């Protein structure tokens, strides 16, 4: 298996409830290493830029408003098949459909407030990581 890197965001609903450590423990227990991490407060414009791929979708404005509502924790996870492993640990977008023990099953409040974001492909991960981190910040 290949060592990969993926972007992870702990969203406002989770940071507001002080769940960062508990969520990070799930990533680490799954064999993922956190090689970069910072807590930031996105503006609505920054959130819009990051989620530009969804600009035509009906939930876009609500998503950008939510992501700018409170601080988030952006981080880079590294490990074997990190993208797939991260998505497995996160669980289904809808917490009602998420498997037991996943982040979304354990912590998400709703489909919209689902506690975490993760890259869905190597190309996406590369773009998303570069959005938040310089190469000097990746210290794995």
N, CA and C atoms as an extended XYZ file, in Angstrom:
420
Properties=species:S:1:pos:R:3:atomname:S:1:resname:S:1:resid:I:1 pbc="F F F"
N         0.833       -1.183        0.000 N   UNK     1
C         0.000        0.000        0.000 CA  UNK     1
C         0.880        1.250        0.000 C   UNK     1
N         0.352        2.298       -0.583 N   UNK     2
C         1.102        3.544       -0.702 CA  UNK     2
C         0.873        4.455        0.498 C   UNK     2
N         1.948        5.151        0.882 N   UNK     3
C         1.818        6.189        1.902 CA  UNK     3
C         1.226        7.414        1.218 C   UNK     3
N         0.146        7.917        1.766 N   UNK     4
C        -0.550        9.072        1.203 CA  UNK     4
C        -0.701       10.139        2.268 C   UNK     4
N        -1.060       11.322        1.763 N   UNK     5
C        -1.438       12.425        2.635 CA  UNK     5
C        -2.832       12.888        2.251 C   UNK     5
N        -3.593       13.319        3.245 N   UNK     6
C        -4.945       13.805        3.004 CA  UNK     6
C        -5.241       14.975        3.927 C   UNK     6
N        -6.112       15.855        3.479 N   UNK     7
C        -6.533       16.965        4.330 CA  UNK     7
C        -7.700       16.525        5.194 C   UNK     7
N        -7.675       16.967        6.425 N   UNK     8
C        -8.765       16.745        7.360 CA  UNK     8
C        -9.137       18.095        7.963 C   UNK     8
N       -10.427       18.346        8.073 N   UNK     9
C       -10.891       19.546        8.778 CA  UNK     9
C       -11.836       19.104        9.882 C   UNK     9
N       -11.554       19.555       11.084 N   UNK    10
C       -12.493       19.379       12.184 CA  UNK    10
C       -13.358       20.634       12.171 C   UNK    10
N       -14.633       20.454       11.892 N   UNK    11
C       -15.554       21.551       11.585 CA  UNK    11
C       -16.050       22.279       12.844 C   UNK    11
N       -16.701       23.450       12.623 N   UNK    12
C       -17.141       24.276       13.752 CA  UNK    12
C       -18.020       23.574       14.782 C   UNK    12
N       -18.896       22.678       14.356 N   UNK    13
C       -19.757       22.009       15.335 CA  UNK    13
C       -18.945       21.173       16.312 C   UNK    13
N       -17.820       20.624       15.854 N   UNK    14
C       -16.968       19.801       16.716 CA  UNK    14
C       -16.012       20.651       17.548 C   UNK    14
N       -15.440       21.708       16.961 N   UNK    15
C       -14.528       22.548       17.757 CA  UNK    15
C       -15.295       23.270       18.852 C   UNK    15
N       -16.532       23.665       18.550 N   UNK    16
C       -17.373       24.340       19.543 CA  UNK    16
C       -17.603       23.438       20.762 C   UNK    16
N       -17.688       22.136       20.528 N   UNK    17
C       -17.956       21.192       21.617 CA  UNK    17
C       -16.673       20.582       22.174 C   UNK    17
N       -15.534       21.144       21.777 N   UNK    18
C       -14.233       20.734       22.315 CA  UNK    18
C       -13.926       19.257       22.050 C   UNK    18
N       -14.164       18.818       20.818 N   UNK    19
C       -13.976       17.414       20.454 CA  UNK    19
C       -12.688       17.145       19.683 C   UNK    19
N       -11.835       18.134       19.504 N   UNK    20
C       -10.635       17.979       18.685 CA  UNK    20
C        -9.790       16.789       19.133 C   UNK    20
N        -9.495       16.693       20.398 N   UNK    21
C        -8.654       15.603       20.900 CA  UNK    21
C        -9.283       14.236       20.695 C   UNK    21
N       -10.573       14.135       20.932 N   UNK    22
C       -11.264       12.843       20.771 CA  UNK    22
C       -11.295       12.426       19.300 C   UNK    22
N       -11.488       13.397       18.409 N   UNK    23
C       -11.488       13.093       16.979 CA  UNK    23
C       -10.083       12.704       16.528 C   UNK    23
N        -9.078       13.458       16.970 N   UNK    24
C        -7.703       13.123       16.591 CA  UNK    24
C        -7.304       11.741       17.090 C   UNK    24
N        -7.782       11.351       18.252 N   UNK    25
C        -7.473       10.017       18.773 CA  UNK    25
C        -7.996        8.936       17.831 C   UNK    25
N        -9.154        9.161       17.229 N   UNK    26
C        -9.700        8.174       16.279 CA  UNK    26
C        -8.796        8.052       15.047 C   UNK    26
N        -8.295        9.198       14.554 N   UNK    27
C        -7.372        9.138       13.416 CA  UNK    27
C        -6.100        8.383       13.794 C   UNK    27
N        -5.540        8.727       14.938 N   UNK    28
C        -4.296        8.099       15.362 CA  UNK    28
C        -4.487        6.617       15.671 C   UNK    28
N        -5.610        6.258       16.276 N   UNK    29
C        -5.888        4.849       16.554 CA  UNK    29
C        -6.015        4.032       15.269 C   UNK    29
N        -6.384        4.698       14.180 N   UNK    30
C        -6.509        4.030       12.883 CA  UNK    30
C        -5.178        3.972       12.129 C   UNK    30
N        -4.117        4.477       12.732 N   UNK    31
C        -2.796        4.416       12.113 CA  UNK    31
C        -2.420        5.631       11.286 C   UNK    31
N        -3.200        6.699       11.380 N   UNK    32
C        -2.875        7.925       10.653 CA  UNK    32
C        -2.054        8.847       11.557 C   UNK    32
N        -1.056        9.492       10.967 N   UNK    33
C        -0.223       10.452       11.705 CA  UNK    33
C        -0.646       11.862       11.331 C   UNK    33
N        -0.711       12.740       12.304 N   UNK    34
C        -0.983       14.150       12.048 CA  UNK    34
C         0.365       14.813       11.814 C   UNK    34
N         0.615       15.258       10.570 N   UNK    35
C         1.928       15.832       10.246 CA  UNK    35
C         1.891       17.349       10.111 C   UNK    35
N         0.713       17.928       10.164 N   UNK    36
C         0.550       19.385       10.190 CA  UNK    36
C        -0.822       19.661       10.774 C   UNK    36
N        -0.905       20.746       11.544 N   UNK    37
C        -2.188       21.056       12.182 CA  UNK    37
C        -2.205       22.514       12.621 C   UNK    37
N        -3.347       23.170       12.417 N   UNK    38
C        -3.530       24.520       12.962 CA  UNK    38
C        -5.011       24.812       13.115 C   UNK    38
N        -5.274       25.658       14.099 N   UNK    39
C        -6.636       26.113       14.371 CA  UNK    39
C        -6.768       27.487       13.745 C   UNK    39
N        -7.776       27.652       12.903 N   UNK    40
C        -7.977       28.919       12.203 CA  UNK    40
C        -9.459       29.276       12.219 C   UNK    40
N        -9.734       30.530       11.919 N   UNK    41
C       -11.126       30.973       11.782 CA  UNK    41
C       -11.275       31.496       10.356 C   UNK    41
N       -11.915       30.713        9.506 N   UNK    42
C       -12.114       31.094        8.114 CA  UNK    42
C       -13.088       32.250        7.993 C   UNK    42
N       -12.859       33.117        7.032 N   UNK    43
C       -13.885       34.076        6.651 CA  UNK    43
C       -14.851       33.354        5.712 C   UNK    43
N       -16.003       33.944        5.477 N   UNK    44
C       -16.952       33.333        4.540 CA  UNK    44
C       -16.343       33.281        3.136 C   UNK    44
N       -15.572       34.305        2.770 N   UNK    45
C       -14.922       34.323        1.455 CA  UNK    45
C       -13.901       33.192        1.330 C   UNK    45
N       -13.123       32.946        2.381 N   UNK    46
C       -12.152       31.846        2.350 CA  UNK    46
C       -12.860       30.496        2.258 C   UNK    46
N       -13.922       30.337        3.017 N   UNK    47
C       -14.696       29.097        2.948 CA  UNK    47
C       -15.255       28.917        1.539 C   UNK    47
N       -15.743       29.999        0.948 N   UNK    48
C       -16.267       29.943       -0.411 CA  UNK    48
C       -15.210       29.556       -1.419 C   UNK    48
N       -14.011       30.066       -1.236 N   UNK    49
C       -12.901       29.713       -2.126 CA  UNK    49
C       -12.566       28.229       -1.982 C   UNK    49
N       -12.491       27.753       -0.744 N   UNK    50
C       -12.160       26.346       -0.518 CA  UNK    50
C       -13.226       25.418       -1.099 C   UNK    50
N       -14.490       25.763       -0.922 N   UNK    51
C       -15.597       24.916       -1.380 CA  UNK    51
C       -16.136       25.345       -2.751 C   UNK    51
N       -15.332       26.038       -3.540 N   UNK    52
C       -15.768       26.548       -4.847 CA  UNK    52
C       -16.326       25.451       -5.755 C   UNK    52
N       -15.857       24.237       -5.601 N   UNK    53
C       -16.347       23.120       -6.413 CA  UNK    53
C       -17.854       22.904       -6.206 C   UNK    53
N       -18.377       23.356       -5.074 N   UNK    54
C       -19.802       23.198       -4.772 CA  UNK    54
C       -20.617       24.465       -5.028 C   UNK    54
N       -20.031       25.458       -5.673 N   UNK    55
C       -20.664       26.775       -5.821 CA  UNK    55
C       -22.057       26.733       -6.436 C   UNK    55
N       -22.326       25.786       -7.305 N   UNK    56
C       -23.629       25.706       -7.967 CA  UNK    56
C       -24.642       24.859       -7.197 C   UNK    56
N       -24.220       24.268       -6.111 N   UNK    57
C       -25.111       23.391       -5.350 CA  UNK    57
C       -25.962       24.207       -4.385 C   UNK    57
N       -27.164       23.736       -4.082 N   UNK    58
C       -28.080       24.524       -3.247 CA  UNK    58
C       -27.579       24.767       -1.820 C   UNK    58
N       -26.701       23.926       -1.316 N   UNK    59
C       -26.233       24.048        0.063 CA  UNK    59
C       -24.985       24.914        0.207 C   UNK    59
N       -24.451       25.432       -0.892 N   UNK    60
C       -23.162       26.135       -0.896 CA  UNK    60
C       -23.127       27.321        0.088 C   UNK    60
N       -24.088       28.218        0.009 N   UNK    61
C       -24.068       29.395        0.876 CA  UNK    61
C       -24.163       29.002        2.350 C   UNK    61
N       -25.045       28.070        2.647 N   UNK    62
C       -25.195       27.596        4.021 CA  UNK    62
C       -23.899       26.946        4.521 C   UNK    62
N       -23.246       26.166        3.652 N   UNK    63
C       -21.980       25.522        4.004 CA  UNK    63
C       -20.909       26.567        4.315 C   UNK    63
N       -20.794       27.577        3.467 N   UNK    64
C       -19.778       28.624        3.674 CA  UNK    64
C       -20.047       29.408        4.954 C   UNK    64
N       -21.297       29.721        5.205 N   UNK    65
C       -21.667       30.424        6.435 CA  UNK    65
C       -21.305       29.579        7.655 C   UNK    65
N       -21.644       28.298        7.610 N   UNK    66
C       -21.334       27.380        8.710 CA  UNK    66
C       -19.828       27.280        8.938 C   UNK    66
N       -19.053       27.100        7.869 N   UNK    67
C       -17.607       26.913        8.017 CA  UNK    67
C       -16.917       28.173        8.544 C   UNK    67
N       -17.552       29.326        8.378 N   UNK    68
C       -16.990       30.577        8.884 CA  UNK    68
C       -17.574       30.961       10.243 C   UNK    68
N       -18.458       30.146       10.782 N   UNK    69
C       -19.171       30.508       12.007 CA  UNK    69
C       -18.311       30.439       13.261 C   UNK    69
N       -17.335       29.569       13.281 N   UNK    70
C       -16.464       29.367       14.437 CA  UNK    70
C       -15.153       28.781       13.937 C   UNK    70
N       -14.136       28.696       14.790 N   UNK    71
C       -12.859       28.128       14.353 CA  UNK    71
C       -12.989       26.678       13.875 C   UNK    71
N       -12.043       26.306       13.025 N   UNK    72
C       -11.892       24.934       12.553 CA  UNK    72
C       -10.451       24.513       12.827 C   UNK    72
N       -10.206       23.222       12.798 N   UNK    73
C        -8.846       22.703       12.876 CA  UNK    73
C        -8.563       22.035       11.534 C   UNK    73
N        -7.581       22.587       10.827 N   UNK    74
C        -7.160       21.989        9.558 CA  UNK    74
C        -5.892       21.196        9.830 C   UNK    74
N        -5.806       20.037        9.206 N   UNK    75
C        -4.642       19.190        9.455 CA  UNK    75
C        -4.370       18.283        8.269 C   UNK    75
N        -3.142       17.801        8.219 N   UNK    76
C        -2.736       16.848        7.194 CA  UNK    76
C        -2.472       15.527        7.889 C   UNK    76
N        -3.131       14.497        7.393 N   UNK    77
C        -2.957       13.146        7.916 CA  UNK    77
C        -2.117       12.356        6.922 C   UNK    77
N        -1.253       11.501        7.437 N   UNK    78
C        -0.379       10.697        6.589 CA  UNK    78
C        -0.439        9.243        7.037 C   UNK    78
N        -0.389        8.340        6.067 N   UNK    79
C        -0.364        6.921        6.387 CA  UNK    79
C        -0.651        6.083        5.159 C   UNK    79
N        -0.635        4.787        5.344 N   UNK    80
C        -0.951        3.877        4.247 CA  UNK    80
C        -2.406        4.073        3.847 C   UNK    80
N        -2.628        4.312        2.554 N   UNK    81
C        -3.979        4.537        2.019 CA  UNK    81
C        -4.740        5.548        2.879 C   UNK    81
N        -4.082        6.657        3.204 N   UNK    82
C        -4.622        7.641        4.145 CA  UNK    82
C        -5.976        8.201        3.707 C   UNK    82
N        -6.179        8.377        2.414 N   UNK    83
C        -7.437        8.964        1.949 CA  UNK    83
C        -8.601        8.030        2.265 C   UNK    83
N        -8.473        6.779        1.874 N   UNK    84
C        -9.543        5.802        2.137 CA  UNK    84
C        -9.705        5.558        3.629 C   UNK    84
N        -8.588        5.459        4.342 N   UNK    85
C        -8.662        5.203        5.783 CA  UNK    85
C        -9.351        6.362        6.500 C   UNK    85
N        -9.008        7.600        6.123 N   UNK    86
C        -9.646        8.764        6.740 CA  UNK    86
C       -11.141        8.739        6.480 C   UNK    86
N       -11.539        8.446        5.258 N   UNK    87
C       -12.963        8.437        4.928 CA  UNK    87
C       -13.695        7.328        5.692 C   UNK    87
N       -13.027        6.210        5.911 N   UNK    88
C       -13.616        5.131        6.704 CA  UNK    88
C       -13.805        5.551        8.154 C   UNK    88
N       -12.793        6.205        8.720 N   UNK    89
C       -12.859        6.662       10.113 CA  UNK    89
C       -13.922        7.753       10.273 C   UNK    89
N       -14.072        8.622        9.258 N   UNK    90
C       -15.087        9.676        9.327 CA  UNK    90
C       -16.487        9.090        9.330 C   UNK    90
N       -16.756        8.111        8.476 N   UNK    91
C       -18.084        7.544        8.337 CA  UNK    91
C       -18.897        8.269        7.284 C   UNK    91
N       -20.076        7.781        7.022 N   UNK    92
C       -20.967        8.350        6.008 CA  UNK    92
C       -21.318        9.792        6.352 C   UNK    92
N       -21.534       10.605        5.313 N   UNK    93
C       -21.871       12.019        5.496 CA  UNK    93
C       -23.079       12.195        6.407 C   UNK    93
N       -24.086       11.375        6.212 N   UNK    94
C       -25.267       11.403        7.068 CA  UNK    94
C       -24.978       10.545        8.301 C   UNK    94
N       -24.919       11.150        9.474 N   UNK    95
C       -24.579       10.362       10.657 CA  UNK    95
C       -25.544        9.199       10.924 C   UNK    95
N       -26.770        9.307       10.452 N   UNK    96
C       -27.723        8.210       10.626 CA  UNK    96
C       -27.300        6.975        9.831 C   UNK    96
N       -26.524        7.190        8.760 N   UNK    97
C       -26.055        6.088        7.919 CA  UNK    97
C       -24.639        5.644        8.262 C   UNK    97
N       -23.975        6.354        9.158 N   UNK    98
C       -22.579        6.074        9.485 CA  UNK    98
C       -22.464        4.827       10.368 C   UNK    98
N       -21.372        4.103       10.178 N   UNK    99
C       -21.114        2.889       10.957 CA  UNK    99
C       -20.791        3.246       12.409 C   UNK    99
N       -21.115        2.332       13.293 N   UNK   100
C       -20.806        2.502       14.714 CA  UNK   100
C       -19.310        2.748       14.888 C   UNK   100
N       -18.979        3.658       15.793 N   UNK   101
C       -17.587        3.931       16.107 CA  UNK   101
C       -16.918        4.950       15.203 C   UNK   101
N       -17.598        5.372       14.137 N   UNK   102
C       -17.013        6.386       13.265 CA  UNK   102
C       -17.209        7.779       13.882 C   UNK   102
N       -16.435        8.724       13.388 N   UNK   103
C       -16.521       10.090       13.919 CA  UNK   103
C       -17.928       10.641       13.757 C   UNK   103
N       -18.483       10.483       12.571 N   UNK   104
C       -19.806       11.072       12.337 CA  UNK   104
C       -20.895       10.377       13.142 C   UNK   104
N       -20.797        9.074       13.328 N   UNK   105
C       -21.781        8.375       14.154 CA  UNK   105
C       -21.697        8.847       15.606 C   UNK   105
N       -20.455        9.024       16.073 N   UNK   106
C       -20.243        9.381       17.474 CA  UNK   106
C       -20.458       10.864       17.779 C   UNK   106
N       -20.160       11.758       16.796 N   UNK   107
C       -20.108       13.177       17.125 CA  UNK   107
C       -20.953       14.105       16.259 C   UNK   107
N       -21.305       13.718       15.045 N   UNK   108
C       -22.023       14.631       14.147 CA  UNK   108
C       -23.413       14.950       14.690 C   UNK   108
N       -23.845       16.170       14.419 N   UNK   109
C       -25.167       16.605       14.856 CA  UNK   109
C       -26.219       16.431       13.769 C   UNK   109
N       -25.784       16.477       12.499 N   UNK   110
C       -26.703       16.388       11.361 CA  UNK   110
C       -25.883       16.189       10.092 C   UNK   110
N       -26.549       16.094        8.957 N   UNK   111
C       -25.852       15.991        7.674 CA  UNK   111
C       -24.995       17.234        7.451 C   UNK   111
N       -25.517       18.401        7.779 N   UNK   112
C       -24.779       19.650        7.591 CA  UNK   112
C       -23.705       19.873        8.630 C   UNK   112
N       -24.005       19.548        9.874 N   UNK   113
C       -23.036       19.685       10.956 CA  UNK   113
C       -22.479       18.298       11.263 C   UNK   113
N       -21.622       17.839       10.336 N   UNK   114
C       -21.150       16.458       10.418 CA  UNK   114
C       -19.715       16.326       10.927 C   UNK   114
N       -19.219       17.355       11.583 N   UNK   115
C       -17.993       17.351       12.389 CA  UNK   115
C       -16.663       17.312       11.645 C   UNK   115
N       -16.586       16.690       10.474 N   UNK   116
C       -15.294       16.557        9.790 CA  UNK   116
C       -15.434       16.629        8.278 C   UNK   116
N       -14.328       17.022        7.654 N   UNK   117
C       -14.188       17.003        6.195 CA  UNK   117
C       -12.933       16.210        5.892 C   UNK   117
N       -12.946       15.467        4.794 N   UNK   118
C       -11.747       14.772        4.344 CA  UNK   118
C       -11.678       14.754        2.834 C   UNK   118
N       -10.476       14.839        2.302 N   UNK   119
C       -10.278       14.781        0.853 CA  UNK   119
C       -10.803       13.458        0.307 C   UNK   119
N       -11.273       13.501       -0.954 N   UNK   120
C       -11.870       12.300       -1.543 CA  UNK   120
C       -10.994       11.598       -2.579 C   UNK   120
N        -9.850       12.179       -2.951 N   UNK   121
C        -8.979       11.579       -3.969 CA  UNK   121
C        -7.586       12.201       -3.850 C   UNK   121
N        -6.562       11.545       -4.382 N   UNK   122
C        -5.209       12.103       -4.302 CA  UNK   122
C        -5.089       13.507       -4.905 C   UNK   122
N        -5.746       13.737       -6.024 N   UNK   123
C        -5.675       15.055       -6.666 CA  UNK   123
C        -6.335       16.114       -5.790 C   UNK   123
N        -7.472       15.792       -5.234 N   UNK   124
C        -8.181       16.707       -4.340 CA  UNK   124
C        -7.337       16.978       -3.097 C   UNK   124
N        -6.755       15.931       -2.536 N   UNK   125
C        -5.933       16.083       -1.329 CA  UNK   125
C        -4.782       17.051       -1.589 C   UNK   125
N        -4.128       16.916       -2.718 N   UNK   126
C        -3.005       17.788       -3.056 CA  UNK   126
C        -3.427       19.252       -3.103 C   UNK   126
N        -4.541       19.535       -3.754 N   UNK   127
C        -5.053       20.907       -3.870 CA  UNK   127
C        -5.506       21.420       -2.505 C   UNK   127
N        -6.220       20.595       -1.764 N   UNK   128
C        -6.738       21.023       -0.462 CA  UNK   128
C        -5.625       21.265        0.548 C   UNK   128
N        -4.619       20.407        0.561 N   UNK   129
C        -3.489       20.596        1.471 CA  UNK   129
C        -2.781       21.915        1.152 C   UNK   129
N        -2.543       22.172       -0.128 N   UNK   130
C        -1.854       23.403       -0.541 CA  UNK   130
C        -2.671       24.653       -0.222 C   UNK   130
N        -3.980       24.531       -0.133 N   UNK   131
C        -4.826       25.669        0.211 CA  UNK   131
C        -4.493       26.184        1.614 C   UNK   131
N        -4.198       25.273        2.530 N   UNK   132
C        -3.999       25.642        3.929 CA  UNK   132
C        -2.540       25.605        4.413 C   UNK   132
N        -1.675       24.832        3.752 N   UNK   133
C        -0.326       24.611        4.270 CA  UNK   133
C         0.747       24.817        3.214 C   UNK   133
N         1.867       25.407        3.642 N   UNK   134
C         3.051       25.461        2.794 CA  UNK   134
C         3.835       24.179        3.022 C   UNK   134
N         4.738       23.886        2.128 N   UNK   135
C         5.577       22.693        2.272 CA  UNK   135
C         6.374       22.697        3.569 C   UNK   135
N         6.745       23.877        4.040 N   UNK   136
C         7.523       23.970        5.286 CA  UNK   136
C         6.735       23.528        6.507 C   UNK   136
N         5.409       23.540        6.397 N   UNK   137
C         4.560       23.183        7.540 CA  UNK   137
C         4.283       21.686        7.623 C   UNK   137
N         4.648       20.933        6.597 N   UNK   138
C         4.402       19.485        6.580 CA  UNK   138
C         5.628       18.800        7.158 C   UNK   138
N         5.511       18.314        8.377 N   UNK   139
C         6.690       17.850        9.112 CA  UNK   139
C         6.605       16.379        9.507 C   UNK   139
N         6.117       15.545        8.626 N   UNK   140
C         5.950       14.129        8.950 CA  UNK   140
C         7.196       13.337        8.963 C   UNK   140
